[in-house]
Amino acid sequence: MSNSDLYDQDFVLWTETTCQQLKTRNFDELDIENLIEEIASLGGTGIKPRGCTRRELQSRLKVLMEHLLKRQYVDSEPDYRGWENTIDEKREQINLLLSESPSLKPYLESVFSDCYRYPLKKVSRNYPSVSFPQNCPFTSDILNQD
């Protein structure tokens, strides 16, 4: 598979491969066109960045978990629709990131439980009368539910 094809099929793997090629000074194998586009996007030149980062994935997962906790444990029917909309949006965004960079799936699994701490802290502070599970009640299956 060429680096240009890899860019379209798995962005994170493309970045890792490109980084290794740069470190080893294997310049003949570089995907120059996409590398230029990505570097330009870092400088805010108006070119939209193509890929995602692990940080983005974690951030979206934390928001998803927060809203799932609120929806499942907080009795506030007027808020349900907004929470459900956010849940749907974050699921879609995470699944898009994973489809663009399949190599992020093992990373997601490795940080999944750790990502629970922040949403738990946030909802516990905002809803002190609600008893939330101290251990993560979710699995990566939450990404596939409707």
Short mmCIF file of C-alpha atoms in Angstrom, two decimals:
data_model
loop_
_atom_site.label_atom_id
_atom_site.label_comp_id
_atom_site.label_asym_id
_atom_site.label_seq_id
_atom_site.Cartn_x
_atom_site.Cartn_y
_atom_site.Cartn_z
CA MET A 1 0.00 0.00 0.00
CA SER A 2 1.38 3.41 -0.89
CA ASN A 3 1.67 6.15 1.72
CA SER A 4 -0.93 8.16 -0.17
CA ASP A 5 -3.36 5.24 0.10
CA LEU A 6 -2.49 4.82 3.76
CA TYR A 7 -3.33 8.48 4.34
CA ASP A 8 -6.85 7.84 3.07
CA GLN A 9 -7.32 4.55 4.91
CA ASP A 10 -5.70 5.10 8.33
CA PHE A 11 -4.53 8.59 9.17
CA VAL A 12 -2.88 7.74 12.48
CA LEU A 13 -0.92 4.88 10.95
CA TRP A 14 0.07 7.25 8.12
CA THR A 15 1.41 9.78 10.66
CA GLU A 16 3.38 7.06 12.48
CA THR A 17 4.83 5.77 9.19
CA THR A 18 5.67 9.28 8.00
CA CYS A 19 7.33 10.12 11.31
CA GLN A 20 9.46 6.98 11.09
CA GLN A 21 10.43 7.80 7.51
CA LEU A 22 11.50 11.28 8.59
CA LYS A 23 13.51 9.94 11.54
CA THR A 24 15.35 7.48 9.32
CA ARG A 25 15.73 10.09 6.58
CA ASN A 26 13.87 7.88 4.12
CA PHE A 27 12.74 10.89 2.11
CA ASP A 28 12.12 8.98 -1.13
CA GLU A 29 9.18 7.14 0.46
CA LEU A 30 7.47 10.22 1.93
CA ASP A 31 3.95 11.14 0.89
CA ILE A 32 4.95 14.73 0.14
CA GLU A 33 1.56 16.09 -0.99
CA ASN A 34 -0.31 15.02 2.13
CA LEU A 35 2.62 15.90 4.39
CA ILE A 36 2.60 19.46 3.02
CA GLU A 37 -1.16 19.70 3.60
CA GLU A 38 -0.86 18.51 7.19
CA ILE A 39 2.04 20.83 8.04
CA ALA A 40 0.18 23.76 6.50
CA SER A 41 -2.85 22.96 8.64
CA LEU A 42 -0.70 23.12 11.78
CA GLY A 43 0.19 26.70 10.98
CA GLY A 44 -3.41 27.79 10.59
CA THR A 45 -3.10 28.52 6.90
CA GLY A 46 -6.73 27.70 6.30
CA ILE A 47 -6.26 24.19 5.00
CA LYS A 48 -8.52 21.89 6.97
CA PRO A 49 -6.63 19.19 8.86
CA ARG A 50 -7.43 15.68 7.66
CA GLY A 51 -6.84 13.55 10.67
CA CYS A 52 -7.56 13.08 14.29
CA THR A 53 -5.54 12.77 17.41
CA ARG A 54 -5.68 10.54 20.40
CA ARG A 55 -6.55 13.60 22.46
CA GLU A 56 -9.61 14.27 20.29
CA LEU A 57 -10.73 10.69 20.69
CA GLN A 58 -10.39 10.85 24.48
CA SER A 59 -12.18 14.18 24.68
CA ARG A 60 -15.15 12.96 22.67
CA LEU A 61 -15.30 9.73 24.64
CA LYS A 62 -15.38 11.65 27.92
CA VAL A 63 -18.25 13.84 26.72
CA LEU A 64 -20.11 10.73 25.54
CA MET A 65 -19.65 9.05 28.91
CA GLU A 66 -20.74 12.18 30.77
CA HIS A 67 -23.98 12.43 28.84
CA LEU A 68 -24.65 8.70 29.08
CA LEU A 69 -24.28 8.95 32.86
CA LYS A 70 -26.66 11.90 33.01
CA ARG A 71 -29.19 10.21 30.76
CA GLN A 72 -29.11 6.92 32.67
CA TYR A 73 -28.90 8.20 36.25
CA VAL A 74 -30.26 11.76 36.44
CA ASP A 75 -34.03 12.15 36.63
CA SER A 76 -34.49 15.31 34.58
CA GLU A 77 -36.83 14.57 31.70
CA PRO A 78 -36.68 18.10 30.22
CA ASP A 79 -32.94 17.56 29.65
CA TYR A 80 -33.20 14.11 28.05
CA ARG A 81 -33.48 15.30 24.45
CA GLY A 82 -30.39 17.51 24.69
CA TRP A 83 -28.38 14.73 26.33
CA GLU A 84 -29.54 12.22 23.72
CA ASN A 85 -28.58 14.59 20.91
CA THR A 86 -25.10 14.97 22.39
CA ILE A 87 -24.81 11.19 22.81
CA ASP A 88 -25.72 10.64 19.15
CA GLU A 89 -23.33 13.37 17.99
CA LYS A 90 -20.37 12.04 20.00
CA ARG A 91 -21.01 8.47 18.89
CA GLU A 92 -21.02 9.61 15.28
CA GLN A 93 -17.83 11.66 15.73
CA ILE A 94 -15.96 8.85 17.48
CA ASN A 95 -17.04 6.29 14.89
CA LEU A 96 -15.91 8.64 12.13
CA LEU A 97 -12.50 9.04 13.78
CA LEU A 98 -12.19 5.27 14.09
CA SER A 99 -13.20 4.71 10.46
CA GLU A 100 -10.61 7.27 9.32
CA SER A 101 -7.94 5.74 11.55
CA PRO A 102 -8.66 2.10 12.39
CA SER A 103 -5.35 1.87 14.25
CA LEU A 104 -6.95 4.00 16.98
CA LYS A 105 -9.25 1.13 18.02
CA PRO A 106 -6.68 -0.61 20.24
CA TYR A 107 -5.79 2.76 21.74
CA LEU A 108 -9.45 3.43 22.51
CA GLU A 109 -9.71 0.09 24.29
CA SER A 110 -6.56 0.81 26.30
CA VAL A 111 -7.77 4.19 27.63
CA PHE A 112 -11.48 3.44 27.82
CA SER A 113 -11.77 2.84 31.57
CA ASP A 114 -9.34 5.64 32.44
CA CYS A 115 -11.47 8.12 30.51
CA TYR A 116 -14.32 7.48 32.94
CA ARG A 117 -12.73 9.34 35.86
CA TYR A 118 -13.32 12.86 34.51
CA PRO A 119 -17.00 12.46 33.53
CA LEU A 120 -17.67 10.73 36.86
CA LYS A 121 -16.08 13.60 38.76
CA LYS A 122 -18.01 16.17 36.74
CA VAL A 123 -21.46 14.60 37.07
CA SER A 124 -20.90 13.79 40.76
CA ARG A 125 -20.13 17.44 41.42
CA ASN A 126 -23.08 18.71 39.36
CA TYR A 127 -25.58 16.15 40.72
CA PRO A 128 -24.47 15.44 44.31
CA SER A 129 -27.72 13.69 45.25
CA VAL A 130 -27.32 11.08 42.49
CA SER A 131 -25.34 7.91 43.13
CA PHE A 132 -23.18 7.18 40.09
CA PRO A 133 -21.19 3.94 39.64
CA GLN A 134 -17.60 4.39 40.79
CA ASN A 135 -16.32 1.91 38.22
CA CYS A 136 -16.93 2.41 34.54
CA PRO A 137 -20.24 0.74 33.65
CA PHE A 138 -19.61 1.11 29.91
CA THR A 139 -17.81 -0.90 27.27
CA SER A 140 -16.86 0.12 23.77
CA ASP A 141 -20.27 -1.25 22.74
CA ILE A 142 -21.67 2.18 23.65
CA LEU A 143 -20.32 3.35 20.30
CA ASN A 144 -22.62 1.02 18.38
CA GLN A 145 -25.91 1.61 20.17
CA ASP A 146 -28.76 3.78 18.93
#
